[in-house]
């Protein structure tokens, strides 16, 4: 219920104004976001790589309404990848990038899909030059079919382009089954957006069962599963399932968000697992922050405490 209210409130300009201008908001943001600039993102990447973690960088922003802005987001990724490459941080996919299709044009009223495809292809080419990969984030349920179409269109040229599937959607087990071929990189997460009951599971127990079902499909296939969750139970299930399937440690990875369960991230990495941290950066952090607050009361409490402490 709280999650629904927060996700609904996130669309309100008034709520946005209150949150973005509150004096101590930036302290909360700093817990989940590397900083405003590519320099901040690269410094954070260096620290995480030095700790034996892998990284996926996300330039914050979504729902771009203007083609020039969509191209500018792609330019930012291209520049970032060139810097990661020349600094030796991207080789072997150690640091890669995550891209939201609506940030590079998918939601444009005209030629959205074509614009997004062109921009993503540019980012993929830059990633290939740097020796790394791109993963398409999955946004709300109305974008899933178009995002999977983009993936299918671009994979012949960029076979290591990955995508995200969300276990809260009823369709995702079927989508997982369609993406188990060798080389297919799929990040499985629970899903962070609002969706009507008809398309999404309503209870967290059902979402978790669906996650377990999807991870079995992915780990049982020939692709490269990327298991994105902070949920200790699902992480245990993933580890057991990987053993049953005879998966080598390098044939799949765990993923978590920057600032969430960092000790567990290090524990998994030091045990020999591939552990990737999703690191957002940029000044357009509002939508990302609200989704983090909505998924966990403790995150919200942390935020409210910092607001109260201003007074
Ligand atoms: C790498 C990555 C990429 C993602 N990409 C996308 C995407 O493209 N599209 C999308 O819709 N969503 C994405 N998400 C978000 C995802 O869908 C979930 O909203 C988010 O991960 C929270 O779900 P959870 O699996 O951690 O489980 P939750 O149900 O939120 O938490 C389960 C359990 O995990 C533990 N836990 C969670 N948070 C904490 C914490 N702060 N401290 C201690 N324990 C904690 C607790 O035990 C909790 O009960 C991504 C998540 C990750 C990790």
Tab-separated table of C-alpha atoms and ligand atoms in Angstrom:
chain	number	residue	atom	x	y	z
A	1	UNK	CA	0.000	0.000	0.000
A	2	UNK	CA	2.758	2.456	1.041
A	3	UNK	CA	4.634	1.510	-2.107
A	4	UNK	CA	1.599	2.274	-4.279
A	5	UNK	CA	1.068	5.644	-2.580
A	6	UNK	CA	4.721	6.638	-3.005
A	7	UNK	CA	4.911	5.549	-6.626
A	8	UNK	CA	1.684	7.474	-7.338
A	9	UNK	CA	2.939	10.539	-5.426
A	10	UNK	CA	6.141	10.463	-7.449
A	11	UNK	CA	4.176	11.763	-10.449
A	12	UNK	CA	3.078	14.876	-8.528
A	13	UNK	CA	5.029	18.061	-9.286
A	14	UNK	CA	4.331	19.336	-5.767
A	15	UNK	CA	5.830	16.227	-4.137
A	16	UNK	CA	8.779	16.421	-6.513
A	17	UNK	CA	9.394	20.036	-5.540
A	18	UNK	CA	9.254	19.276	-1.811
A	19	UNK	CA	11.641	16.328	-2.096
A	20	UNK	CA	14.170	17.910	-4.446
A	21	UNK	CA	14.441	21.150	-2.478
A	22	UNK	CA	14.502	19.745	1.081
A	23	UNK	CA	17.816	20.792	2.638
A	24	UNK	CA	19.136	17.350	3.576
A	25	UNK	CA	17.820	15.446	0.565
A	26	UNK	CA	21.301	15.418	-0.927
A	27	UNK	CA	22.653	13.397	2.010
A	28	UNK	CA	20.053	10.739	1.288
A	29	UNK	CA	20.725	10.892	-2.435
A	30	UNK	CA	24.445	10.427	-1.774
A	31	UNK	CA	23.700	7.057	-0.209
A	32	UNK	CA	22.207	5.713	-3.446
A	33	UNK	CA	23.839	7.831	-6.192
A	34	UNK	CA	27.570	8.133	-6.994
A	35	UNK	CA	27.390	11.884	-7.694
A	36	UNK	CA	26.387	14.376	-10.377
A	37	UNK	CA	29.221	13.961	-12.861
A	38	UNK	CA	31.084	11.357	-14.922
A	39	UNK	CA	34.137	12.117	-12.754
A	40	UNK	CA	32.126	11.031	-9.690
A	41	UNK	CA	30.970	7.884	-11.509
A	42	UNK	CA	34.521	6.972	-12.529
A	43	UNK	CA	35.917	7.580	-9.040
A	44	UNK	CA	33.187	5.360	-7.578
A	45	UNK	CA	33.865	2.687	-10.225
A	46	UNK	CA	37.563	2.642	-9.321
A	47	UNK	CA	36.736	2.134	-5.628
A	48	UNK	CA	34.285	-0.703	-6.288
A	49	UNK	CA	36.574	-2.475	-8.783
A	50	UNK	CA	39.424	-2.227	-6.276
A	51	UNK	CA	37.189	-4.092	-3.817
A	52	UNK	CA	36.723	-6.965	-6.278
A	53	UNK	CA	33.243	-5.890	-7.390
A	54	UNK	CA	31.981	-5.362	-10.945
A	55	UNK	CA	30.022	-2.261	-11.948
A	56	UNK	CA	27.142	-1.212	-14.199
A	57	UNK	CA	26.869	2.559	-14.580
A	58	UNK	CA	23.531	4.253	-15.169
A	59	UNK	CA	23.330	7.868	-16.307
A	60	UNK	CA	20.185	9.005	-14.498
A	61	UNK	CA	17.214	10.234	-16.505
A	62	UNK	CA	14.105	8.777	-18.068
A	63	UNK	CA	11.082	9.707	-20.187
A	64	UNK	CA	13.044	12.041	-22.442
A	65	UNK	CA	10.566	14.181	-24.397
A	66	UNK	CA	12.898	15.699	-26.959
A	67	UNK	CA	15.063	13.989	-29.643
A	68	UNK	CA	18.022	16.322	-29.001
A	69	UNK	CA	17.955	15.435	-25.322
A	70	UNK	CA	17.784	11.717	-26.200
A	71	UNK	CA	20.868	12.163	-28.418
A	72	UNK	CA	22.619	14.083	-25.627
A	73	UNK	CA	22.031	11.178	-23.214
A	74	UNK	CA	23.567	8.790	-25.765
A	75	UNK	CA	26.517	11.207	-26.179
A	76	UNK	CA	27.068	11.130	-22.415
A	77	UNK	CA	27.242	7.319	-22.467
A	78	UNK	CA	29.611	7.340	-25.470
A	79	UNK	CA	31.951	9.775	-23.673
A	80	UNK	CA	31.731	7.802	-20.439
A	81	UNK	CA	32.567	4.522	-22.197
A	82	UNK	CA	35.560	6.102	-23.949
A	83	UNK	CA	36.842	7.292	-20.571
A	84	UNK	CA	36.247	3.897	-18.929
A	85	UNK	CA	38.062	2.241	-21.831
A	86	UNK	CA	41.102	4.496	-21.765
A	87	UNK	CA	41.334	4.227	-17.979
A	88	UNK	CA	41.383	0.418	-18.294
A	89	UNK	CA	38.217	0.053	-16.218
A	90	UNK	CA	35.968	-1.514	-18.847
A	91	UNK	CA	38.064	-4.412	-20.111
A	92	UNK	CA	36.426	-7.820	-19.833
A	93	UNK	CA	33.170	-6.102	-18.905
A	94	UNK	CA	34.415	-5.112	-15.444
A	95	UNK	CA	32.502	-1.829	-15.722
A	96	UNK	CA	29.607	-1.793	-18.180
A	97	UNK	CA	26.599	0.512	-18.647
A	98	UNK	CA	22.844	0.241	-18.105
A	99	UNK	CA	20.567	2.294	-20.355
A	100	UNK	CA	16.895	3.174	-19.942
A	101	UNK	CA	15.244	3.036	-23.386
A	102	UNK	CA	13.003	6.046	-22.597
A	103	UNK	CA	16.090	8.108	-21.706
A	104	UNK	CA	17.346	7.671	-25.286
A	105	UNK	CA	14.040	8.277	-27.030
A	106	UNK	CA	11.692	5.289	-26.735
A	107	UNK	CA	8.852	7.464	-25.405
A	108	UNK	CA	9.091	10.191	-28.055
A	109	UNK	CA	5.724	10.846	-29.700
A	110	UNK	CA	7.210	10.366	-33.174
A	111	UNK	CA	9.718	7.700	-34.270
A	112	UNK	CA	10.469	6.831	-30.641
A	113	UNK	CA	11.537	3.261	-31.278
A	114	UNK	CA	13.697	4.175	-34.267
A	115	UNK	CA	15.380	7.000	-32.337
A	116	UNK	CA	16.035	4.738	-29.344
A	117	UNK	CA	17.433	1.995	-31.608
A	118	UNK	CA	19.861	4.451	-33.243
A	119	UNK	CA	21.014	5.850	-29.920
A	120	UNK	CA	21.407	2.430	-28.290
A	121	UNK	CA	23.388	1.197	-31.321
A	122	UNK	CA	25.791	4.137	-30.863
A	123	UNK	CA	26.210	3.275	-27.182
A	124	UNK	CA	26.757	-0.420	-28.002
A	125	UNK	CA	29.451	0.467	-30.564
A	126	UNK	CA	31.236	2.609	-27.949
A	127	UNK	CA	30.939	-0.212	-25.413
A	128	UNK	CA	32.431	-2.685	-27.896
A	129	UNK	CA	35.372	-0.320	-28.540
A	130	UNK	CA	35.929	-0.100	-24.790
A	131	UNK	CA	35.741	-3.888	-24.365
A	132	UNK	CA	32.485	-3.999	-22.449
A	133	UNK	CA	28.712	-4.465	-22.674
A	134	UNK	CA	25.377	-2.643	-22.453
A	135	UNK	CA	22.264	-3.762	-20.571
A	136	UNK	CA	18.831	-2.313	-21.328
A	137	UNK	CA	16.965	-1.491	-18.135
A	138	UNK	CA	13.276	-2.424	-18.103
A	139	UNK	CA	10.838	0.349	-17.275
A	140	UNK	CA	7.093	0.196	-16.687
A	141	UNK	CA	5.013	-2.622	-18.131
A	142	UNK	CA	3.847	-0.593	-21.143
A	143	UNK	CA	7.451	-0.539	-22.426
A	144	UNK	CA	8.289	-4.231	-22.184
A	145	UNK	CA	7.242	-5.350	-25.663
A	146	UNK	CA	8.996	-2.415	-27.358
A	147	UNK	CA	12.143	-2.908	-25.264
A	148	UNK	CA	12.309	-6.605	-26.184
A	149	UNK	CA	11.795	-5.621	-29.840
A	150	UNK	CA	14.766	-3.250	-29.564
A	151	UNK	CA	16.830	-6.080	-28.089
A	152	UNK	CA	15.880	-8.445	-30.920
A	153	UNK	CA	16.632	-5.790	-33.530
A	154	UNK	CA	20.055	-4.888	-32.128
A	155	UNK	CA	21.387	-8.270	-31.011
A	156	UNK	CA	22.414	-9.440	-34.514
A	157	UNK	CA	24.923	-6.542	-34.543
A	158	UNK	CA	25.624	-6.510	-30.801
A	159	UNK	CA	25.162	-10.094	-29.538
A	160	UNK	CA	26.172	-9.203	-25.985
A	161	UNK	CA	23.463	-6.539	-25.555
A	162	UNK	CA	21.580	-7.561	-22.395
A	163	UNK	CA	18.140	-6.783	-21.031
A	164	UNK	CA	16.172	-6.870	-17.794
A	165	UNK	CA	13.117	-9.002	-17.011
A	166	UNK	CA	10.912	-8.302	-13.983
A	167	UNK	CA	9.440	-11.172	-11.981
A	168	UNK	CA	6.395	-9.136	-10.908
A	169	UNK	CA	5.051	-9.349	-14.465
A	170	UNK	CA	3.006	-12.440	-15.249
A	171	UNK	CA	4.569	-12.648	-18.715
A	172	UNK	CA	8.184	-12.812	-17.499
A	173	UNK	CA	8.575	-16.600	-17.142
A	174	UNK	CA	7.710	-16.908	-20.847
A	175	UNK	CA	10.050	-14.023	-21.703
A	176	UNK	CA	12.834	-15.764	-19.737
A	177	UNK	CA	12.235	-18.990	-21.641
A	178	UNK	CA	12.659	-17.058	-24.903
A	179	UNK	CA	16.031	-15.630	-23.815
A	180	UNK	CA	18.047	-18.665	-22.714
A	181	UNK	CA	20.204	-19.129	-25.814
A	182	UNK	CA	24.002	-19.060	-25.508
A	183	UNK	CA	25.300	-15.500	-25.129
A	184	UNK	CA	21.958	-14.114	-23.980
A	185	UNK	CA	22.533	-11.743	-21.046
A	186	UNK	CA	19.419	-11.359	-18.890
A	187	UNK	CA	19.184	-9.437	-15.638
A	188	UNK	CA	16.339	-10.723	-13.471
A	189	UNK	CA	14.849	-8.334	-10.912
A	190	UNK	CA	11.530	-8.111	-9.067
A	191	UNK	CA	10.377	-4.871	-10.739
A	192	UNK	CA	10.158	-1.354	-9.358
A	193	UNK	CA	7.201	0.227	-11.178
A	194	UNK	CA	3.432	0.291	-10.723
A	195	UNK	CA	1.452	-2.211	-12.758
A	196	UNK	CA	-2.208	-3.257	-12.765
A	197	UNK	CA	-3.167	-6.620	-11.238
A	198	UNK	CA	-3.957	-8.154	-14.616
A	199	UNK	CA	-0.364	-7.850	-15.798
A	200	UNK	CA	1.498	-8.087	-12.483
A	201	UNK	CA	1.342	-10.340	-9.436
A	202	UNK	CA	-0.312	-8.518	-6.564
A	203	UNK	CA	1.417	-10.057	-3.537
A	204	UNK	CA	5.104	-10.050	-2.703
A	205	UNK	CA	4.916	-13.829	-2.102
A	206	UNK	CA	3.778	-14.342	-5.705
A	207	UNK	CA	6.489	-11.989	-7.008
A	208	UNK	CA	9.098	-14.001	-5.062
A	209	UNK	CA	7.753	-17.333	-6.349
A	210	UNK	CA	7.858	-15.938	-9.866
A	211	UNK	CA	11.466	-14.793	-9.284
A	212	UNK	CA	12.432	-18.317	-8.186
A	213	UNK	CA	10.675	-19.770	-11.249
A	214	UNK	CA	12.418	-17.334	-13.600
A	215	UNK	CA	15.861	-17.895	-12.089
A	216	UNK	CA	15.455	-21.654	-12.529
A	217	UNK	CA	14.642	-21.098	-16.214
A	218	UNK	CA	17.615	-18.781	-16.728
A	219	UNK	CA	20.147	-20.871	-14.790
A	220	UNK	CA	18.912	-23.997	-16.572
A	221	UNK	CA	19.512	-22.394	-19.990
A	222	UNK	CA	22.682	-21.582	-21.904
A	223	UNK	CA	22.683	-17.807	-21.429
A	224	UNK	CA	24.362	-15.570	-18.876
A	225	UNK	CA	21.909	-14.866	-16.006
A	226	UNK	CA	22.402	-11.713	-13.913
A	227	UNK	CA	20.470	-12.169	-10.681
A	228	UNK	CA	19.605	-8.717	-9.343
A	229	UNK	CA	18.140	-8.828	-5.860
A	230	UNK	CA	19.002	-7.985	-2.257
A	231	UNK	CA	16.686	-10.707	-0.995
A	232	UNK	CA	18.710	-13.184	1.129
A	233	UNK	CA	16.257	-16.023	0.469
A	234	UNK	CA	16.386	-15.618	-3.294
A	235	UNK	CA	20.182	-15.283	-3.218
A	236	UNK	CA	20.339	-18.622	-1.357
A	237	UNK	CA	17.953	-20.225	-3.854
A	238	UNK	CA	20.067	-18.876	-6.735
A	239	UNK	CA	23.277	-20.304	-5.236
A	240	UNK	CA	21.726	-23.729	-4.693
A	241	UNK	CA	20.164	-23.772	-8.143
A	242	UNK	CA	23.449	-22.760	-9.793
A	243	UNK	CA	25.113	-25.730	-8.074
A	244	UNK	CA	22.370	-28.115	-9.191
A	245	UNK	CA	22.790	-26.901	-12.761
A	246	UNK	CA	26.575	-27.337	-12.510
A	247	UNK	CA	27.131	-23.657	-13.273
A	248	UNK	CA	30.711	-22.405	-12.890
A	249	UNK	CA	31.103	-19.221	-10.802
A	250	UNK	CA	31.936	-17.203	-13.919
A	251	UNK	CA	28.842	-18.295	-15.839
A	252	UNK	CA	26.370	-16.055	-14.008
A	253	UNK	CA	26.476	-13.080	-11.670
A	254	UNK	CA	24.700	-11.453	-8.765
A	255	UNK	CA	23.785	-7.779	-8.919
A	256	UNK	CA	22.773	-5.238	-6.275
A	257	UNK	CA	22.185	-1.504	-6.158
A	258	UNK	CA	24.842	0.950	-4.986
A	259	UNK	CA	24.345	1.710	-1.296
A	260	UNK	CA	22.185	-1.338	-0.550
A	261	UNK	CA	23.636	-4.268	1.444
A	262	UNK	CA	27.287	-3.347	0.691
A	263	UNK	CA	28.577	-5.888	3.228
A	264	UNK	CA	26.656	-8.667	1.475
A	265	UNK	CA	28.056	-7.488	-1.864
A	266	UNK	CA	31.583	-7.908	-0.526
A	267	UNK	CA	30.775	-11.235	1.115
A	268	UNK	CA	29.549	-12.703	-2.178
A	269	UNK	CA	32.539	-11.323	-4.105
A	270	UNK	CA	35.062	-12.613	-1.582
A	271	UNK	CA	33.450	-16.051	-1.818
A	272	UNK	CA	34.363	-16.147	-5.520
A	273	UNK	CA	31.042	-15.045	-7.048
A	274	UNK	CA	30.806	-12.399	-9.747
A	275	UNK	CA	29.050	-9.521	-8.003
A	276	UNK	CA	28.068	-6.399	-9.936
A	277	UNK	CA	26.971	-3.120	-8.357
A	278	UNK	CA	24.514	-0.915	-10.268
A	279	UNK	CA	25.809	2.637	-9.854
A	280	UNK	CA	23.614	5.563	-10.902
A	281	UNK	CA	25.048	9.024	-11.419
A	282	UNK	CA	23.795	12.380	-12.716
A	283	UNK	CA	21.595	15.159	-11.423
A	284	UNK	CA	18.246	13.702	-12.550
A	285	UNK	CA	17.963	11.380	-9.533
A	286	UNK	CA	14.364	12.035	-8.463
A	287	UNK	CA	12.526	9.056	-10.075
A	288	UNK	CA	15.311	6.672	-9.008
A	289	UNK	CA	15.245	7.904	-5.398
A	290	UNK	CA	11.461	7.589	-5.087
A	291	UNK	CA	11.580	3.979	-6.330
A	292	UNK	CA	14.218	3.181	-3.670
A	293	UNK	CA	12.117	4.844	-0.958
A	294	UNK	CA	8.991	3.004	-2.122
A	295	UNK	CA	10.485	-0.474	-2.000
A	296	UNK	CA	11.620	-0.427	1.591
A	297	UNK	CA	10.137	1.289	4.641
A	298	UNK	CA	13.600	1.499	6.230
A	299	UNK	CA	14.833	3.605	3.297
A	300	UNK	CA	11.825	5.886	3.736
A	301	UNK	CA	12.436	6.158	7.487
A	302	UNK	CA	16.069	7.115	6.789
A	303	UNK	CA	14.852	9.829	4.433
A	304	UNK	CA	12.185	11.157	6.835
A	305	UNK	CA	14.698	11.242	9.703
A	306	UNK	CA	17.030	13.368	7.613
A	307	UNK	CA	14.163	15.752	6.794
A	308	UNK	CA	13.168	16.063	10.454
A	309	UNK	CA	16.762	16.655	11.492
A	310	UNK	CA	16.741	19.829	9.370
A	311	UNK	CA	14.437	21.502	11.813
B	1	LIG	C1	21.214	-4.349	-10.305
B	1	LIG	C2	19.766	-4.003	-10.277
B	1	LIG	C3	19.172	-3.507	-11.418
B	1	LIG	C4	17.824	-3.222	-11.434
B	1	LIG	N1	17.215	-2.833	-12.603
B	1	LIG	C5	15.875	-2.687	-12.640
B	1	LIG	C6	15.183	-2.465	-13.843
B	1	LIG	O1	15.775	-2.367	-14.924
B	1	LIG	N2	13.839	-2.343	-13.808
B	1	LIG	C7	13.138	-2.445	-12.638
B	1	LIG	O2	11.903	-2.372	-12.660
B	1	LIG	N3	13.770	-2.639	-11.460
B	1	LIG	C8	15.116	-2.767	-11.437
B	1	LIG	N4	15.730	-3.013	-10.247
B	1	LIG	C9	14.984	-2.849	-8.962
B	1	LIG	C10	14.280	-4.119	-8.581
B	1	LIG	O3	13.215	-4.365	-9.467
B	1	LIG	C11	13.716	-4.021	-7.161
B	1	LIG	O4	12.809	-2.966	-7.077
B	1	LIG	C12	14.777	-3.834	-6.106
B	1	LIG	O5	15.926	-4.562	-6.387
B	1	LIG	C13	14.249	-4.297	-4.747
B	1	LIG	O6	13.911	-5.658	-4.811
B	1	LIG	P1	14.712	-6.821	-4.042
B	1	LIG	O7	14.854	-7.941	-5.009
B	1	LIG	O8	15.962	-6.322	-3.507
B	1	LIG	O9	13.692	-7.304	-2.958
B	1	LIG	P2	12.871	-6.542	-1.823
B	1	LIG	O10	11.566	-7.268	-1.799
B	1	LIG	O11	12.873	-5.062	-1.955
B	1	LIG	O12	13.700	-6.901	-0.535
B	1	LIG	C14	13.799	-8.254	-0.162
B	1	LIG	C15	14.685	-8.412	1.035
B	1	LIG	O13	16.005	-7.950	0.721
B	1	LIG	C16	16.609	-7.397	1.876
B	1	LIG	N5	16.858	-5.958	1.657
B	1	LIG	C17	16.335	-5.170	0.687
B	1	LIG	N6	16.817	-3.904	0.802
B	1	LIG	C18	17.633	-3.918	1.869
B	1	LIG	C19	18.426	-2.932	2.524
B	1	LIG	N7	18.436	-1.649	2.122
B	1	LIG	N8	19.159	-3.301	3.592
B	1	LIG	C20	19.141	-4.573	4.037
B	1	LIG	N9	18.392	-5.552	3.472
B	1	LIG	C21	17.667	-5.231	2.415
B	1	LIG	C22	15.590	-7.543	2.985
B	1	LIG	O14	15.835	-8.765	3.634
B	1	LIG	C23	14.276	-7.600	2.232
B	1	LIG	O15	13.260	-8.239	2.946
B	1	LIG	C24	17.069	-3.356	-10.228
B	1	LIG	C25	17.681	-3.853	-9.084
B	1	LIG	C26	19.003	-4.188	-9.094
B	1	LIG	C27	19.602	-4.770	-7.857
